[in-house]
GROMACS .gro file of C-alpha atoms in nm:
model
  194
    1MET     CA    1   1.189  -1.675  -2.110
    2GLU     CA    2   1.122  -1.373  -2.330
    3HIS     CA    3   1.364  -1.131  -2.158
    4PRO     CA    4   1.647  -1.335  -2.000
    5GLN     CA    5   1.854  -1.026  -1.914
    6ALA     CA    6   1.567  -0.840  -1.745
    7SER     CA    7   1.580  -0.771  -1.373
    8VAL     CA    8   1.279  -0.875  -1.163
    9GLU     CA    9   1.135  -0.715  -0.848
   10LEU     CA   10   0.851  -0.849  -0.634
   11TRP     CA   11   0.614  -0.580  -0.501
   12ALA     CA   12   0.271  -0.584  -0.336
   13MET     CA   13  -0.013  -0.331  -0.348
   14ASP     CA   14  -0.345  -0.258  -0.185
   15GLU     CA   15  -0.585   0.029  -0.122
   16HIS     CA   16  -0.691   0.184   0.208
   17ARG     CA   17  -0.987   0.414   0.268
   18ILE     CA   18  -0.926   0.729   0.471
   19GLY     CA   19  -1.188   0.988   0.551
   20LEU     CA   20  -1.324   1.266   0.765
   21LYS     CA   21  -1.467   1.019   1.018
   22PRO     CA   22  -1.174   1.021   1.263
   23ILE     CA   23  -0.952   0.724   1.344
   24LEU     CA   24  -0.943   0.719   1.724
   25ARG     CA   25  -0.639   0.589   1.912
   26ARG     CA   26  -0.561   0.548   2.278
   27ILE     CA   27  -0.345   0.831   2.406
   28TRP     CA   28  -0.157   0.918   2.723
   29VAL     CA   29  -0.325   1.171   2.953
   30ARG     CA   30  -0.271   1.299   3.303
   31LYS     CA   31  -0.431   1.071   3.565
   32GLY     CA   32  -0.784   1.182   3.645
   33SER     CA   33  -0.835   1.377   3.321
   34ARG     CA   34  -1.016   1.276   3.002
   35PRO     CA   35  -0.873   1.323   2.653
   36ARG     CA   36  -1.064   1.544   2.412
   37VAL     CA   37  -1.075   1.471   2.042
   38GLY     CA   38  -1.301   1.656   1.801
   39VAL     CA   39  -1.531   1.412   1.623
   40GLN     CA   40  -1.766   1.478   1.338
   41GLN     CA   41  -1.950   1.194   1.169
   42ARG     CA   42  -1.882   1.300   0.811
   43TYR     CA   43  -1.865   1.028   0.550
   44GLU     CA   44  -1.634   1.173   0.288
   45TRP     CA   45  -1.348   0.952   0.175
   46LEU     CA   46  -1.024   0.933  -0.017
   47SER     CA   47  -0.835   0.621  -0.117
   48LEU     CA   48  -0.470   0.565  -0.034
   49TYR     CA   49  -0.298   0.331  -0.280
   50GLY     CA   50   0.011   0.172  -0.128
   51PHE     CA   51   0.285  -0.020  -0.308
   52VAL     CA   52   0.561  -0.193  -0.109
   53HIS     CA   53   0.879  -0.380  -0.196
   54PRO     CA   54   0.911  -0.588   0.123
   55HIS     CA   55   1.276  -0.686   0.073
   56SER     CA   56   1.404  -0.329   0.058
   57GLY     CA   57   1.127  -0.146   0.242
   58ARG     CA   58   1.073   0.090  -0.051
   59THR     CA   59   0.722   0.225  -0.094
   60GLU     CA   60   0.519   0.422  -0.344
   61TRP     CA   61   0.202   0.606  -0.243
   62LEU     CA   62  -0.086   0.758  -0.433
   63ILE     CA   63  -0.398   0.933  -0.304
   64LEU     CA   64  -0.699   0.912  -0.536
   65PRO     CA   65  -1.067   0.999  -0.495
   66THR     CA   66  -1.196   0.641  -0.500
   67VAL     CA   67  -1.126   0.280  -0.593
   68ASP     CA   68  -1.253   0.168  -0.932
   69LEU     CA   69  -1.120   0.052  -1.268
   70GLU     CA   70  -1.034   0.401  -1.390
   71MET     CA   71  -0.839   0.486  -1.073
   72MET     CA   72  -0.666   0.146  -1.077
   73ASN     CA   73  -0.548   0.208  -1.435
   74LEU     CA   74  -0.414   0.546  -1.324
   75ALA     CA   75  -0.244   0.395  -1.017
   76LEU     CA   76  -0.076   0.118  -1.218
   77ALA     CA   77   0.049   0.364  -1.480
   78HIS     CA   78   0.190   0.592  -1.208
   79PHE     CA   79   0.353   0.301  -1.025
   80ALA     CA   80   0.505   0.149  -1.339
   81GLN     CA   81   0.659   0.483  -1.431
   82ALA     CA   82   0.784   0.547  -1.075
   83VAL     CA   83   0.967   0.213  -1.050
   84GLY     CA   84   1.081   0.200  -1.413
   85ALA     CA   85   0.888  -0.108  -1.527
   86SER     CA   86   0.994  -0.198  -1.881
   87ASN     CA   87   1.124  -0.483  -2.099
   88ASP     CA   88   1.450  -0.462  -1.902
   89LYS     CA   89   1.291  -0.436  -1.557
   90HIS     CA   90   0.994  -0.656  -1.475
   91ILE     CA   91   0.778  -0.598  -1.171
   92ALA     CA   92   0.569  -0.882  -1.027
   93LEU     CA   93   0.288  -0.714  -0.834
   94VAL     CA   94   0.100  -0.914  -0.569
   95LEU     CA   95  -0.256  -0.797  -0.507
   96ASP     CA   96  -0.596  -0.923  -0.398
   97GLN     CA   97  -0.878  -1.019  -0.630
   98ALA     CA   98  -1.092  -0.705  -0.604
   99GLY     CA   99  -1.315  -0.664  -0.909
  100TRP     CA  100  -1.120  -0.368  -1.046
  101HIS     CA  101  -0.790  -0.559  -1.005
  102ALA     CA  102  -0.900  -0.855  -1.215
  103SER     CA  103  -1.112  -0.677  -1.475
  104ALA     CA  104  -1.056  -0.763  -1.841
  105LEU     CA  105  -1.053  -0.385  -1.901
  106LEU     CA  106  -0.756  -0.329  -1.669
  107GLN     CA  107  -0.465  -0.171  -1.857
  108VAL     CA  108  -0.148  -0.334  -1.725
  109PRO     CA  109   0.163  -0.135  -1.825
  110GLN     CA  110   0.456  -0.301  -2.002
  111GLY     CA  111   0.689  -0.479  -1.762
  112LEU     CA  112   0.421  -0.518  -1.491
  113HIS     CA  113   0.285  -0.867  -1.410
  114LEU     CA  114  -0.006  -0.920  -1.171
  115ILE     CA  115  -0.007  -1.210  -0.922
  116PHE     CA  116  -0.333  -1.259  -0.736
  117LEU     CA  117  -0.361  -1.373  -0.376
  118PRO     CA  118  -0.614  -1.643  -0.287
  119PRO     CA  119  -0.963  -1.503  -0.214
  120TYR     CA  120  -1.039  -1.377   0.137
  121SER     CA  121  -0.679  -1.379   0.255
  122PRO     CA  122  -0.584  -1.027   0.372
  123GLU     CA  123  -0.338  -1.180   0.621
  124LEU     CA  124  -0.117  -1.274   0.323
  125GLN     CA  125  -0.100  -0.917   0.192
  126PRO     CA  126   0.211  -0.724   0.307
  127CYS     CA  127   0.039  -0.392   0.231
  128GLU     CA  128  -0.217  -0.459   0.504
  129ARG     CA  129   0.069  -0.396   0.748
  130LEU     CA  130   0.124  -0.047   0.603
  131TRP     CA  131  -0.212   0.095   0.709
  132PRO     CA  132  -0.144   0.130   1.084
  133LEU     CA  133   0.179   0.313   0.990
  134SER     CA  134   0.004   0.542   0.742
  135ASN     CA  135  -0.279   0.612   0.988
  136GLU     CA  136  -0.040   0.755   1.249
  137GLY     CA  137  -0.036   1.092   1.073
  138ILE     CA  138  -0.414   1.128   1.083
  139ALA     CA  139  -0.521   0.934   1.396
  140SER     CA  140  -0.706   1.118   1.675
  141ARG     CA  141  -0.724   1.435   1.464
  142TRP     CA  142  -1.019   1.625   1.324
  143PHE     CA  143  -0.994   1.765   0.971
  144PRO     CA  144  -1.223   2.040   0.841
  145SER     CA  145  -1.203   1.916   0.481
  146LEU     CA  146  -1.073   1.638   0.258
  147ASP     CA  147  -0.799   1.877   0.141
  148ALA     CA  148  -0.669   1.912   0.498
  149LEU     CA  149  -0.685   1.535   0.546
  150GLU     CA  150  -0.503   1.478   0.217
  151GLU     CA  151  -0.225   1.721   0.316
  152ALA     CA  152  -0.171   1.541   0.650
  153GLN     CA  153  -0.167   1.203   0.473
  154ILE     CA  154   0.083   1.329   0.215
  155GLN     CA  155   0.315   1.444   0.495
  156ARG     CA  156   0.290   1.104   0.665
  157CYS     CA  157   0.359   0.917   0.339
  158GLN     CA  158   0.666   1.136   0.276
  159ILE     CA  159   0.800   1.029   0.616
  160LEU     CA  160   0.729   0.663   0.539
  161LEU     CA  161   0.918   0.689   0.209
  162GLN     CA  162   1.235   0.730   0.417
  163GLN     CA  163   1.170   0.449   0.669
  164HIS     CA  164   1.297   0.153   0.466
  165ASP     CA  165   1.414  -0.056   0.764
  166SER     CA  166   1.086  -0.017   0.952
  167ILE     CA  167   0.880  -0.097   0.641
  168HIS     CA  168   1.101  -0.400   0.564
  169HIS     CA  169   1.061  -0.543   0.915
  170THR     CA  170   0.686  -0.480   0.906
  171THR     CA  171   0.608  -0.622   0.560
  172CYS     CA  172   0.869  -0.888   0.474
  173PHE     CA  173   0.699  -1.206   0.597
  174HIS     CA  174   0.920  -1.508   0.677
  175TRP     CA  175   0.760  -1.701   0.389
  176TRP     CA  176   0.779  -1.416   0.134
  177PRO     CA  177   0.968  -1.542  -0.174
  178PRO     CA  178   1.338  -1.461  -0.196
  179ASP     CA  179   1.437  -1.136  -0.361
  180PRO     CA  180   1.454  -1.225  -0.733
  181SER     CA  181   1.718  -0.959  -0.794
  182LYS     CA  182   1.958  -1.155  -0.568
  183HIS     CA  183   1.881  -1.502  -0.708
  184MET     CA  184   2.000  -1.564  -1.061
  185ALA     CA  185   1.811  -1.893  -1.086
  186PHE     CA  186   1.477  -1.742  -0.979
  187LYS     CA  187   1.224  -1.901  -1.217
  188GLY     CA  188   0.883  -1.803  -1.081
  189PHE     CA  189   0.675  -1.676  -0.796
  190ASP     CA  190   0.524  -1.899  -0.532
  191ILE     CA  191   0.355  -1.679  -0.273
  192THR     CA  192   0.173  -1.955  -0.090
  193PRO     CA  193   0.292  -1.965   0.273
  194PRO     CA  194   0.430  -2.295   0.402
   0.00000   0.00000   0.00000
């Protein structure tokens, strides 16, 4: 092992598309009345990058214009800096095999190690469980612009940053590997469910 004294954390990440086409939810209304939600079929999008540490419920969020190699490089650099990835603190990051995740041109910051999920297995990705939570701040609402949508999403993500228990219970699957920071003999990462 190159850095025997380094701490290790196991995180997961994914991207989620949000846009001006509203996310409609069921809502409570007075019996006999119909709910009204403004809808405009506008196809303008932003991408929400979510990072989660399932054992603690900590999250990191980033809103970028799209998903591609350039944005992924930016997201990884931001994440690595935010969590302090270095020679003394290694982050194992679980993600899917999207083309921009596995590109040879991807710039992986020091201290960050990518672990890829099997193909076509979104049910194994803890971040998939974040999207219903992140959508609550923008569901059944009409936004006049991407800037207004982005502001509402930022406010929702700021709330989620404080909800560690809820995030932990939502994303820490029963088969998720043990927290490496609490297991001195942790030698590797096996993320295959039983």
